[in-house]
PDB file of C-alpha atoms and ligand atoms in Angstrom:
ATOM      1  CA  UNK A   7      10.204 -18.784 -12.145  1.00 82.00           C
ATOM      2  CA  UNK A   8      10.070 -15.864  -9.584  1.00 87.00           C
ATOM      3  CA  UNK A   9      12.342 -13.580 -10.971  1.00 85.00           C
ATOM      4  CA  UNK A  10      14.576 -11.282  -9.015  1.00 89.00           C
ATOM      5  CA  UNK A  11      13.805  -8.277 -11.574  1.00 92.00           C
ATOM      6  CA  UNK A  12      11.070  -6.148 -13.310  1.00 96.00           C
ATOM      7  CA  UNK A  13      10.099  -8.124 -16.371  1.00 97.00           C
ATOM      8  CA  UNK A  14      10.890  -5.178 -18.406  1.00 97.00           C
ATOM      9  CA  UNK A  15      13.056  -1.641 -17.470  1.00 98.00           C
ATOM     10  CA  UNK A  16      10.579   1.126 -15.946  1.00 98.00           C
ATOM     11  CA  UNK A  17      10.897   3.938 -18.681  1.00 98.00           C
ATOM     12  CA  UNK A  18      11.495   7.517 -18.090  1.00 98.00           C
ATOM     13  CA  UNK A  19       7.452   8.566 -18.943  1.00 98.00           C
ATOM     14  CA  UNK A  20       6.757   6.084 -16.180  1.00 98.00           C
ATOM     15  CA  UNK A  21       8.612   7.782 -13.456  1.00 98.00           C
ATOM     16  CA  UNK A  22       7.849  11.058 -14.633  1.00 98.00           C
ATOM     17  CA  UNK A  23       3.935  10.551 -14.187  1.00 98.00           C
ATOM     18  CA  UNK A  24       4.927   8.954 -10.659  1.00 98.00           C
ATOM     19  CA  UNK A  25       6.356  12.258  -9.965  1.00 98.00           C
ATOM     20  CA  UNK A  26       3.723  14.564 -11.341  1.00 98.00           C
ATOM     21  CA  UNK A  27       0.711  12.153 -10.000  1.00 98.00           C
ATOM     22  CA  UNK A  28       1.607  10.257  -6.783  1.00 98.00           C
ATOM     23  CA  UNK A  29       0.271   6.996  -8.728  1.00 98.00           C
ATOM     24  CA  UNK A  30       1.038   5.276 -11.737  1.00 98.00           C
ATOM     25  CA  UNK A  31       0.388   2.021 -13.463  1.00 98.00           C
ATOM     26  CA  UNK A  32       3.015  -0.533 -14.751  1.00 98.00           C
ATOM     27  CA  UNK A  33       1.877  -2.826 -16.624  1.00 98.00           C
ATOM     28  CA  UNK A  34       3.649  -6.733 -16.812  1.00 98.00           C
ATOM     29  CA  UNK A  35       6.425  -6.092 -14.038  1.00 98.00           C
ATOM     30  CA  UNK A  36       5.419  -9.553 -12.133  1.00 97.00           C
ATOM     31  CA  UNK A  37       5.688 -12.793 -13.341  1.00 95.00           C
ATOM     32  CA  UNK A  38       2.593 -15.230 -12.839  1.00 97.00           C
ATOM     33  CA  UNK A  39       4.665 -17.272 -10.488  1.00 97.00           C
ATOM     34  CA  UNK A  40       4.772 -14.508  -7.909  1.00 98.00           C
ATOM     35  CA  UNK A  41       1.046 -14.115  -8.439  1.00 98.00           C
ATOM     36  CA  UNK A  42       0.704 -18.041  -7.356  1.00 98.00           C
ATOM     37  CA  UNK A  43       3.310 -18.146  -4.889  1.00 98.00           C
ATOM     38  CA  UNK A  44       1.101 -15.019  -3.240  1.00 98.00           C
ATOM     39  CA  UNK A  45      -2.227 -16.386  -3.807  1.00 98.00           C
ATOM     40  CA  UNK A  46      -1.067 -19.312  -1.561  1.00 98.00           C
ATOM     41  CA  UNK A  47       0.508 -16.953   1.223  1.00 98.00           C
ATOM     42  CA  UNK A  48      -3.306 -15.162   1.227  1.00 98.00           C
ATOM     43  CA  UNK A  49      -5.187 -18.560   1.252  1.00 97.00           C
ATOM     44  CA  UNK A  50      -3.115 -19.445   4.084  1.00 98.00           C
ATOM     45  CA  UNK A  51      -3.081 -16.322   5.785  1.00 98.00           C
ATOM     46  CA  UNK A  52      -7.657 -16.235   5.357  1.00 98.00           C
ATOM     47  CA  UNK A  53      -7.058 -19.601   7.428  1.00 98.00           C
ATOM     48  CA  UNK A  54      -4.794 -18.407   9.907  1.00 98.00           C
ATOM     49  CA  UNK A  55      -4.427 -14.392  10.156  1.00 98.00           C
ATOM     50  CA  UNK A  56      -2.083 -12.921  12.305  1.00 97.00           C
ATOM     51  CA  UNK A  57      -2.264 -10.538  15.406  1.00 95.00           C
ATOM     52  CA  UNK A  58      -3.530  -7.410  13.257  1.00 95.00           C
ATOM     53  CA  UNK A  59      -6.085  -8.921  11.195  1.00 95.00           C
ATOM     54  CA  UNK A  60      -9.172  -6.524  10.730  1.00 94.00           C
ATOM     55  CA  UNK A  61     -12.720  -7.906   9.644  1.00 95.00           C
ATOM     56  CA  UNK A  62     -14.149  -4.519   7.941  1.00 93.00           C
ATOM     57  CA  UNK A  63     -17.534  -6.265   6.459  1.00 95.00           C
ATOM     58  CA  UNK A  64     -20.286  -5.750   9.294  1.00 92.00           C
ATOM     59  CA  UNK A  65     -21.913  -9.259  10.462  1.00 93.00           C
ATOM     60  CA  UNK A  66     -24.637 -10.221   7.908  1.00 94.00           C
ATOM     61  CA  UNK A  67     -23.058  -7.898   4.867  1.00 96.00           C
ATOM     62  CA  UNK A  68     -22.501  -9.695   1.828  1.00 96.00           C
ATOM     63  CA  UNK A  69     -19.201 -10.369   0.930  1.00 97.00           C
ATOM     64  CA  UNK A  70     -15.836  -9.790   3.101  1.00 97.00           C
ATOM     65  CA  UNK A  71     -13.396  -6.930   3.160  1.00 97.00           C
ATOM     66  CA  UNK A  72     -10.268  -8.480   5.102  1.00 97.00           C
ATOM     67  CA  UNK A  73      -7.442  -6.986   6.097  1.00 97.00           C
ATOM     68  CA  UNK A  74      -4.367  -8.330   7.521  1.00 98.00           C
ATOM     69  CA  UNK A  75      -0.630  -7.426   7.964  1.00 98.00           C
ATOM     70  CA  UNK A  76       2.798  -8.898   7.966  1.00 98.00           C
ATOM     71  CA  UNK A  77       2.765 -11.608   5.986  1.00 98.00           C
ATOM     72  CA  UNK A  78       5.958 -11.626   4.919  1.00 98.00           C
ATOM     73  CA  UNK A  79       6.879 -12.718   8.583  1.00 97.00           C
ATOM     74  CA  UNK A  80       4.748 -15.746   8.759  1.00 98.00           C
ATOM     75  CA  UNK A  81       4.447 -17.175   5.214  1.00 98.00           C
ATOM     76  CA  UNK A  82       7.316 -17.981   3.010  1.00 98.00           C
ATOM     77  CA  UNK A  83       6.305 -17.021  -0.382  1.00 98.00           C
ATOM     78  CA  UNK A  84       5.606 -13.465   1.429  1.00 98.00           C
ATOM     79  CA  UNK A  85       9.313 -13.247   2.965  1.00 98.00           C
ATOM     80  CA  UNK A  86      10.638 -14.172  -0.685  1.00 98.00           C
ATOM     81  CA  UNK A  87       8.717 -10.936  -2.132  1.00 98.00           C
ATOM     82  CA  UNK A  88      10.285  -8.834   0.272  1.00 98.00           C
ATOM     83  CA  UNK A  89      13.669  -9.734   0.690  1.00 97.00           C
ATOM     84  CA  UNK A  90      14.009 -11.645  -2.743  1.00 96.00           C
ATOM     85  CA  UNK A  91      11.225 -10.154  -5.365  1.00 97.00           C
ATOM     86  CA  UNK A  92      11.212  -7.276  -7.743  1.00 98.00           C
ATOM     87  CA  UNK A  93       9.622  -5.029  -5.429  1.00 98.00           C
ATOM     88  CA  UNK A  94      13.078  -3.098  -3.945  1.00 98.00           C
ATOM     89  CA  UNK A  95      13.996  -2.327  -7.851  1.00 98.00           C
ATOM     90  CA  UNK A  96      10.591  -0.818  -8.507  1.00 98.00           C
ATOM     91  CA  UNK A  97      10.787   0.928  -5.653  1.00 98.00           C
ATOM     92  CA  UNK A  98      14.760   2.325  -5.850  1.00 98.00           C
ATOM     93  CA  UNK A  99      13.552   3.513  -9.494  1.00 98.00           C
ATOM     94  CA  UNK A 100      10.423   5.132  -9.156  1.00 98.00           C
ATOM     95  CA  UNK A 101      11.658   7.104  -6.518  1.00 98.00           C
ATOM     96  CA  UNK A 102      14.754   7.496  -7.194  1.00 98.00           C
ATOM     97  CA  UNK A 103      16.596   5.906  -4.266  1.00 98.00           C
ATOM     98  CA  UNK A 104      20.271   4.909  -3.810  1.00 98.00           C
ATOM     99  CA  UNK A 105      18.789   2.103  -1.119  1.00 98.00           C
ATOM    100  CA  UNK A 106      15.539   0.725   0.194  1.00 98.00           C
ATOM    101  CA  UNK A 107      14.520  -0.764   3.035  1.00 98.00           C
ATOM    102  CA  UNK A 108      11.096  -2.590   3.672  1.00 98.00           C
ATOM    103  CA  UNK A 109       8.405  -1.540   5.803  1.00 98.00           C
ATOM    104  CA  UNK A 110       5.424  -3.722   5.775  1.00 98.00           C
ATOM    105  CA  UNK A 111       2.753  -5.432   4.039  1.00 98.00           C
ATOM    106  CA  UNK A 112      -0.824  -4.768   3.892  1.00 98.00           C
ATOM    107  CA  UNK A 113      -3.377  -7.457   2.612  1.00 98.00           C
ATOM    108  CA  UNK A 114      -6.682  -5.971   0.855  1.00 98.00           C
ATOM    109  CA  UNK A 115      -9.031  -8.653  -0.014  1.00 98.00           C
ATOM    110  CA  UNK A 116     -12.365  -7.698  -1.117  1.00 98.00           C
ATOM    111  CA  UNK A 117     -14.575 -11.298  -1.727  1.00 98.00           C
ATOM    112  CA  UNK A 118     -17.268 -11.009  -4.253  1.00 98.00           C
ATOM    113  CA  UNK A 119     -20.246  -9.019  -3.414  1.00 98.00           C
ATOM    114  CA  UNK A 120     -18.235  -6.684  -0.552  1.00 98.00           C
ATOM    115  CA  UNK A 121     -20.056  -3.295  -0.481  1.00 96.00           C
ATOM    116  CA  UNK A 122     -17.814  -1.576   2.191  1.00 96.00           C
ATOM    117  CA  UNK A 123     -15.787   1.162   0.430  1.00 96.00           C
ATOM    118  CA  UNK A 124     -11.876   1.697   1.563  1.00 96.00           C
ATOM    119  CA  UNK A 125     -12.414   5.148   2.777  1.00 94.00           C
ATOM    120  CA  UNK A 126     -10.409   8.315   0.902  1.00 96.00           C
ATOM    121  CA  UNK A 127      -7.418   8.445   2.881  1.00 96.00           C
ATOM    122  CA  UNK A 128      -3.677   9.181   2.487  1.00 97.00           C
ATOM    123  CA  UNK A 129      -1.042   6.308   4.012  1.00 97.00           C
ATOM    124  CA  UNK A 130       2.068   8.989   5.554  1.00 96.00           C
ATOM    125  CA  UNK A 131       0.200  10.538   8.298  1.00 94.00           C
ATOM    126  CA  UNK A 132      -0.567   6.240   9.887  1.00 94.00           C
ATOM    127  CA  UNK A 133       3.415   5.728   9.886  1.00 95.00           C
ATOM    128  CA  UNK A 134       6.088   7.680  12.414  1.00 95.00           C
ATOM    129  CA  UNK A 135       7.536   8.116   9.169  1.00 97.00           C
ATOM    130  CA  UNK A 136       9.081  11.534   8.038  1.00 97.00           C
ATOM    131  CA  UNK A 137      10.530  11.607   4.477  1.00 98.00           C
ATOM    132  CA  UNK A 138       9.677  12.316   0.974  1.00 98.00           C
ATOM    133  CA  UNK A 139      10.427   8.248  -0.571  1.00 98.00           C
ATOM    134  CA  UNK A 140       7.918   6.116   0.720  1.00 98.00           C
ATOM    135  CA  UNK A 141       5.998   4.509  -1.707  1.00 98.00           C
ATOM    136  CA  UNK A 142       3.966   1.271  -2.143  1.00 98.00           C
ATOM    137  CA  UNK A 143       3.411  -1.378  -4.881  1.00 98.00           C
ATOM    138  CA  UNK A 144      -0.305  -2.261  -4.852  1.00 98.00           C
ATOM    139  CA  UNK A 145      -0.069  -5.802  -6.627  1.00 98.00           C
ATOM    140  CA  UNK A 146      -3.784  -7.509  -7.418  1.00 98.00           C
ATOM    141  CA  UNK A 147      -4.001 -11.197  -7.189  1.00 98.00           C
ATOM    142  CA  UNK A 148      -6.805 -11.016  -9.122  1.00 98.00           C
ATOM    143  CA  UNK A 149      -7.633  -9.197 -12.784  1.00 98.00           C
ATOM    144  CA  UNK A 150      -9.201  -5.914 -11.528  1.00 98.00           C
ATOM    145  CA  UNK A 151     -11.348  -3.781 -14.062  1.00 97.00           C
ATOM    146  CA  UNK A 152     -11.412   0.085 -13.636  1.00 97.00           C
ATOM    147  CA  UNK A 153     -15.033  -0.170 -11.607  1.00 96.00           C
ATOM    148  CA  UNK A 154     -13.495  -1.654  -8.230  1.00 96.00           C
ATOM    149  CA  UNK A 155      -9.774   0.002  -8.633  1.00 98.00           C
ATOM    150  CA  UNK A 156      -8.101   2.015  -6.112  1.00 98.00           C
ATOM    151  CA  UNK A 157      -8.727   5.765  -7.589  1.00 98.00           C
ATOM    152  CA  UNK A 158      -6.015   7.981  -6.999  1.00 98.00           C
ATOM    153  CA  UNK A 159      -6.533  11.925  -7.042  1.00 98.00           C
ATOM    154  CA  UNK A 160      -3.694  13.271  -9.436  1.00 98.00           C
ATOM    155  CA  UNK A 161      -1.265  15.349  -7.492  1.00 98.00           C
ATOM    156  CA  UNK A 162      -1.943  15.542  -4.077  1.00 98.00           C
ATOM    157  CA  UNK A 163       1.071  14.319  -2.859  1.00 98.00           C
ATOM    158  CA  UNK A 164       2.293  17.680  -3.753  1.00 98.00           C
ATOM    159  CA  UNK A 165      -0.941  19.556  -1.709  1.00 98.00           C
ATOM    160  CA  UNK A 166       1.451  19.948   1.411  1.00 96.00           C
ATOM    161  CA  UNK A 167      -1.690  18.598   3.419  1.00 97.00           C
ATOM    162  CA  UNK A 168      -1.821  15.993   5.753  1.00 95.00           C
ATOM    163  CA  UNK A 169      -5.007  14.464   6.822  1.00 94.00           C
ATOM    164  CA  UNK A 170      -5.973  12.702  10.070  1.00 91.00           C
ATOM    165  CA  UNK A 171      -6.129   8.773   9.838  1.00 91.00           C
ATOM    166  CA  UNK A 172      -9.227   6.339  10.744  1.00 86.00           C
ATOM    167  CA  UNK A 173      -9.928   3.098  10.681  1.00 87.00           C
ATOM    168  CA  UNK A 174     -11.554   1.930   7.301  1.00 85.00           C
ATOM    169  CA  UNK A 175     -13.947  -0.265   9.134  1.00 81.00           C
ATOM    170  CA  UNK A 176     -16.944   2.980   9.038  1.00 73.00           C
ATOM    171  CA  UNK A 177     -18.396   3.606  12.475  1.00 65.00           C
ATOM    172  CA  UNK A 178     -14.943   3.129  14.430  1.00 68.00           C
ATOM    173  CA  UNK A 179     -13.040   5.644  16.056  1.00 64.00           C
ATOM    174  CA  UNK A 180     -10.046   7.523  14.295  1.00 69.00           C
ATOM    175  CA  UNK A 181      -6.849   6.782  15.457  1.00 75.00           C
ATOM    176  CA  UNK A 182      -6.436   9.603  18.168  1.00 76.00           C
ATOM    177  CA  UNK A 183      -3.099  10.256  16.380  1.00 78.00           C
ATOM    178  CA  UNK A 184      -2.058  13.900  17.134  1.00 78.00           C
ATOM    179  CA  UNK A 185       0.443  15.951  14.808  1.00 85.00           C
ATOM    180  CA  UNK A 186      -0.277  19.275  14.310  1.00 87.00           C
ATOM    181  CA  UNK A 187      -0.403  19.464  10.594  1.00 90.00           C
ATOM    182  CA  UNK A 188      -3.916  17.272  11.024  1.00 91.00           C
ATOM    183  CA  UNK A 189      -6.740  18.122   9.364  1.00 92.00           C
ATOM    184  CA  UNK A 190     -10.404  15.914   9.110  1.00 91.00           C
ATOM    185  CA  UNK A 191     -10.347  14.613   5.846  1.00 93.00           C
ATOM    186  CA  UNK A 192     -12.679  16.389   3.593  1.00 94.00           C
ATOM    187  CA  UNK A 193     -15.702  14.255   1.707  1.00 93.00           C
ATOM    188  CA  UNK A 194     -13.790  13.455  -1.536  1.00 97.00           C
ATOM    189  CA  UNK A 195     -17.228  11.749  -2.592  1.00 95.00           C
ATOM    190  CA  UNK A 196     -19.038  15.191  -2.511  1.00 96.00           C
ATOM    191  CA  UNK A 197     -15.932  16.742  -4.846  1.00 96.00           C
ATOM    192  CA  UNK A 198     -16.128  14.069  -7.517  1.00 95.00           C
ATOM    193  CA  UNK A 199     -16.439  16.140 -10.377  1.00 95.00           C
ATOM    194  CA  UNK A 200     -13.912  18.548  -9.936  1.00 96.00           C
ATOM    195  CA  UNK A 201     -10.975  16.062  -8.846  1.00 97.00           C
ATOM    196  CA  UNK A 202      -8.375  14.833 -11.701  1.00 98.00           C
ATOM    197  CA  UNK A 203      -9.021  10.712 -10.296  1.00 98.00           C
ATOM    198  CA  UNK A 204      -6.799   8.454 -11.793  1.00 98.00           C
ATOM    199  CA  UNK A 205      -7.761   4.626 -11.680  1.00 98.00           C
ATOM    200  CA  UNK A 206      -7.056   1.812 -14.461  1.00 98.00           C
ATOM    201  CA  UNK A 207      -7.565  -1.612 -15.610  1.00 98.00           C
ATOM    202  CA  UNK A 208      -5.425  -3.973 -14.120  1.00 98.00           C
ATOM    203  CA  UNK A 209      -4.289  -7.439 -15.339  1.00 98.00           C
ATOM    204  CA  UNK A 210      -2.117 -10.305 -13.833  1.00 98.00           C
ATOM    205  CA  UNK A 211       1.577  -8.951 -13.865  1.00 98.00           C
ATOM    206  CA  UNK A 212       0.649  -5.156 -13.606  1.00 98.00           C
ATOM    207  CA  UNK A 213       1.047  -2.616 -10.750  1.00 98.00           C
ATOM    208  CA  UNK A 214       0.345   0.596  -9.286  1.00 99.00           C
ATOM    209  CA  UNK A 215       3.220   2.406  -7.594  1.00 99.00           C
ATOM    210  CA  UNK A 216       2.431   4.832  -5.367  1.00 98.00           C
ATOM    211  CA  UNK A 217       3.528   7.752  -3.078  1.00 98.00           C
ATOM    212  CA  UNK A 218       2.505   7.352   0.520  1.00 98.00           C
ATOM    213  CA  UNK A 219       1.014  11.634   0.204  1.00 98.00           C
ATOM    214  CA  UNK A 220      -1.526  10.914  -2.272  1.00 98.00           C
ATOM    215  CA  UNK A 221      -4.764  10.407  -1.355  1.00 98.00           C
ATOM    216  CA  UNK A 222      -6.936   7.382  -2.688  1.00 98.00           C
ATOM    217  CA  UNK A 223      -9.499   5.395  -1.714  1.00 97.00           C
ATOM    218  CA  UNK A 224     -11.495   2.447  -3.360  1.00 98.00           C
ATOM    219  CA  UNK A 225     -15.340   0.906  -3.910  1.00 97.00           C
ATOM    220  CA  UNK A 226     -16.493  -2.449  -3.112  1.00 97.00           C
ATOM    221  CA  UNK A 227     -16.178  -5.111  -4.830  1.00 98.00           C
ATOM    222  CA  UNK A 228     -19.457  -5.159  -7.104  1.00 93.00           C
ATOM    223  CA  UNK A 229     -18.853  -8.675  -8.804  1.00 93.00           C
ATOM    224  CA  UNK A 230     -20.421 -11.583  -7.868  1.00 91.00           C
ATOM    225  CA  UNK A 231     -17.974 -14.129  -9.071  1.00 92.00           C
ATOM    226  CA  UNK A 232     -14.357 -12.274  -9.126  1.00 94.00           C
ATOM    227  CA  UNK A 233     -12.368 -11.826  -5.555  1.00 97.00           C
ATOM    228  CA  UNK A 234     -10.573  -8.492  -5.441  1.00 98.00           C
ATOM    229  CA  UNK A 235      -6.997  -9.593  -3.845  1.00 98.00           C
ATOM    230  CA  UNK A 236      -4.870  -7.089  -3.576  1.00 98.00           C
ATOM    231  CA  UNK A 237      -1.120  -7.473  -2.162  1.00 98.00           C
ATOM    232  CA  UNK A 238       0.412  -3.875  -0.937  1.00 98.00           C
ATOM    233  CA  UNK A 239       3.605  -3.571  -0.210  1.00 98.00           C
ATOM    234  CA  UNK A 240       5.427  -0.340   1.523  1.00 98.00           C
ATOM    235  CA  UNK A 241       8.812   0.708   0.831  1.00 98.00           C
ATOM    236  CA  UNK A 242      11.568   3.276   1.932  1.00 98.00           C
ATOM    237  CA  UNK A 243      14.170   5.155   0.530  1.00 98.00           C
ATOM    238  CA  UNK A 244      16.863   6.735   1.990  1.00 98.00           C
ATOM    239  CA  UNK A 245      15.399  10.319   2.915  1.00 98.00           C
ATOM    240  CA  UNK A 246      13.203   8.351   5.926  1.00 98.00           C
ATOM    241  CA  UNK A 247      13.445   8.791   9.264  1.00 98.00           C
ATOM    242  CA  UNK A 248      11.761   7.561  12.211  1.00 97.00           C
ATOM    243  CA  UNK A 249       9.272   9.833  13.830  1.00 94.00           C
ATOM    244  CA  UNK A 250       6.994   9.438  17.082  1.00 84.00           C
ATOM    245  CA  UNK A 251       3.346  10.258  16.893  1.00 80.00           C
ATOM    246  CA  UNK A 252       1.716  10.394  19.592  1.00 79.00           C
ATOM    247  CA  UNK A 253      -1.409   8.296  19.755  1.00 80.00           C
ATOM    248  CA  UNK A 254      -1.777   5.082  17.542  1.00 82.00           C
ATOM    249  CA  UNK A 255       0.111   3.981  14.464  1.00 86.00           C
ATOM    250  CA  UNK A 256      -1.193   1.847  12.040  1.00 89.00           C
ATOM    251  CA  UNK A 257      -0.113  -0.908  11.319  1.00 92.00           C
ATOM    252  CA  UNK A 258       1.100  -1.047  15.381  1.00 90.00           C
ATOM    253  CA  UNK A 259       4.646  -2.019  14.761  1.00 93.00           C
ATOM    254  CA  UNK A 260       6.282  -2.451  17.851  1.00 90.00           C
ATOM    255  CA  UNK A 261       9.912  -3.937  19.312  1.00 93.00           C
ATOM    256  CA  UNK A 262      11.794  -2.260  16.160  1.00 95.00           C
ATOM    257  CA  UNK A 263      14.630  -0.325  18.901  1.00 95.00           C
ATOM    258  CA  UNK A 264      14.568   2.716  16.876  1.00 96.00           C
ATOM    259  CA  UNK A 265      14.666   6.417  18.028  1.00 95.00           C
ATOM    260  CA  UNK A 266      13.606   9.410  16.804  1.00 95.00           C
ATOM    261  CA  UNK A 267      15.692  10.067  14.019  1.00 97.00           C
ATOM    262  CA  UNK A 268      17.200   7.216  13.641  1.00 98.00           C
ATOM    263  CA  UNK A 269      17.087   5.954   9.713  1.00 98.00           C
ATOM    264  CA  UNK A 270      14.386   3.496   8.672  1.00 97.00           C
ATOM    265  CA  UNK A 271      15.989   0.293   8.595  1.00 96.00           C
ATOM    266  CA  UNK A 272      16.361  -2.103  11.664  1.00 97.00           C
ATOM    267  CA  UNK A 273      15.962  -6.338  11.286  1.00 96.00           C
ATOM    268  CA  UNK A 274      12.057  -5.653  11.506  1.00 97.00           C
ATOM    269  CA  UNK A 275      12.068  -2.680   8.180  1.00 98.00           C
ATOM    270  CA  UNK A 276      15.254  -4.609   6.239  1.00 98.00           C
ATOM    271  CA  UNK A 277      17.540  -3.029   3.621  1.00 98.00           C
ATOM    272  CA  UNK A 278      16.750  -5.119   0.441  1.00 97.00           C
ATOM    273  CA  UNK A 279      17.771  -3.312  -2.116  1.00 97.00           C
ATOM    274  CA  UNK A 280      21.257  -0.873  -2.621  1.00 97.00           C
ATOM    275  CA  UNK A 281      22.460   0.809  -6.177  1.00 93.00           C
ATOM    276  CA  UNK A 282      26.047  -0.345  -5.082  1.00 85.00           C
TER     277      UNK A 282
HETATM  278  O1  AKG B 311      -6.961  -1.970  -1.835  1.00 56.72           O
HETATM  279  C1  AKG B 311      -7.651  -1.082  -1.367  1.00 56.72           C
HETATM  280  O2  AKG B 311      -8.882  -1.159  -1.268  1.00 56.72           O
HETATM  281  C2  AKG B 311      -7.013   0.192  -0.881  1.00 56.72           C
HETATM  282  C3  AKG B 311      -5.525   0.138  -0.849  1.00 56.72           C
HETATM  283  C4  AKG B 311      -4.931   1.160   0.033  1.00 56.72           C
HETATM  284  O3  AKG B 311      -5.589   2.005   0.577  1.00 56.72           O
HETATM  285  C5  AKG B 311      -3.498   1.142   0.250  1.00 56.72           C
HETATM  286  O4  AKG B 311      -2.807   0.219  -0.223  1.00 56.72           O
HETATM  287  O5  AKG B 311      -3.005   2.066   0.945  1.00 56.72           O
END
């Protein structure tokens, strides 16, 4: 059954660590069935990708990292997540949010074998999004052990630094977006040992929430027999407003009428979820 609902109530620790963190996991929120109706919306989409697909495996690399958006406006069990899933609670509670509205989706697979990293990176500075509640669900398809999660460094959300987006296919060119709170991303690979990184065994039903200010980034996908499918969904609260940026966005969402200013919710970013 796809349930409306969390499979259990997020507890107060839960939220708290969100807070303190910028990530945390929560374990069994999803029933399978949303795992299978989702499954089918990615097989589907790997056949027929929309507009914004991205191929970030270079020709002749083993394994595939593919990336694709907006799912939830071409394949039904997608639009059912959104508008009808779980996904708006989680989101109203761990941020604490009288409404939310939904932004987009963001498809993550990583076949067996894929080497290509997803670069260290933090999600805000892509949007014309200002505002403190905008957070994602990061749902895997597929078990995912500790060695090929997303790792999260504890706490930046709260560094009051914003770092310049690029594409994660290496060897591309960044996004040109200018804003002048920019800075290059520094190598997070180099600082390793002194970073608090938070990353975690996943299994079918479990999530990470996150906040859209913390920086993370992920490795290949080492295994030779497991797919790394990961569903990511991005949600607003109430707080958002739309900013311009000039330069590119990413994802390019265009044709949504709104103005700088103007709150975050519009038919293309719905409100699907209200405390009253
Ligand atoms: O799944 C991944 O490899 C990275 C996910 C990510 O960067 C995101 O959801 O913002």
């Amino acid at each position: 059954m796809l349930h409306r609902d969390p499979l259990r109530p997020i507890t107060e620790t839960e939220v708290a660590a969100y807070q303190r963190d910028g990530a945390v996991l929560l374990k069994g929120l999803f029933d399978l069935d949303w795992i299978e109706a989702l499954r089918q919306a990615v097989d589907d989409d790997k056949a027929k990708p929309g507009e914004m697909v991205r191929y970030n495996t270079p020709p002749g690399n083993a394994g595939e990292f593919f990336v694709d958006f907006q799912l939830w406006q071409r394949w039904e069990p997608a639009r059912r997540f959104a508008l009808e899933g779980p996904g708006g609670a989680i989101a109203a509670r761990m941020m604490e949010a009288e409404t939310i509205a939904y932004y987009h989706d963001h498809l993550l697979v990583k076949e067996p074998g894929t080497q290509e990293k997803t670069p260290w990176h933090h999600d805000q500075p892509y949007y014309p999004i200002e505002g403190r509640m905008v957070g994602s669900i990061w749902l895997p398809l597929d078990p995912v052990p500790r060695d090929i999660c997303v790792e999260f460094i504890a706490g930046s959300h709260r560094w009051d630094r914003w770092f310049a987006p690029q594409f994660f296919r290496s060897g591309t060119p960044d996004l040109q977006t200018q804003d002048p709170r920019f800075e290059t991303i520094p190598d997070f690979d180099a600082q390793r040992h002194e970073l608090d990184l938070l990353s975690w065994d996943l299994d079918l039903g479990d999530c990470i929430f996150f906040h859209a200010l913390v920086v993370h980034g992920a490795p290949g996908n080492a295994s030779l027999q497991t797919r790394r499918r990961a569903y990511a969904t991005r949600w607003l609260g109430e707080d958002t407003r739309y900013a311009t940026r000039p330069g590119q966005t990413s994802p390019p969402l265009e044709g949504h009428g709104l103005e700088p200013g103007d709150p975050m919710t519009c038919e293309m970013f719905p409100q699907v979820w209200s405390r009253i």
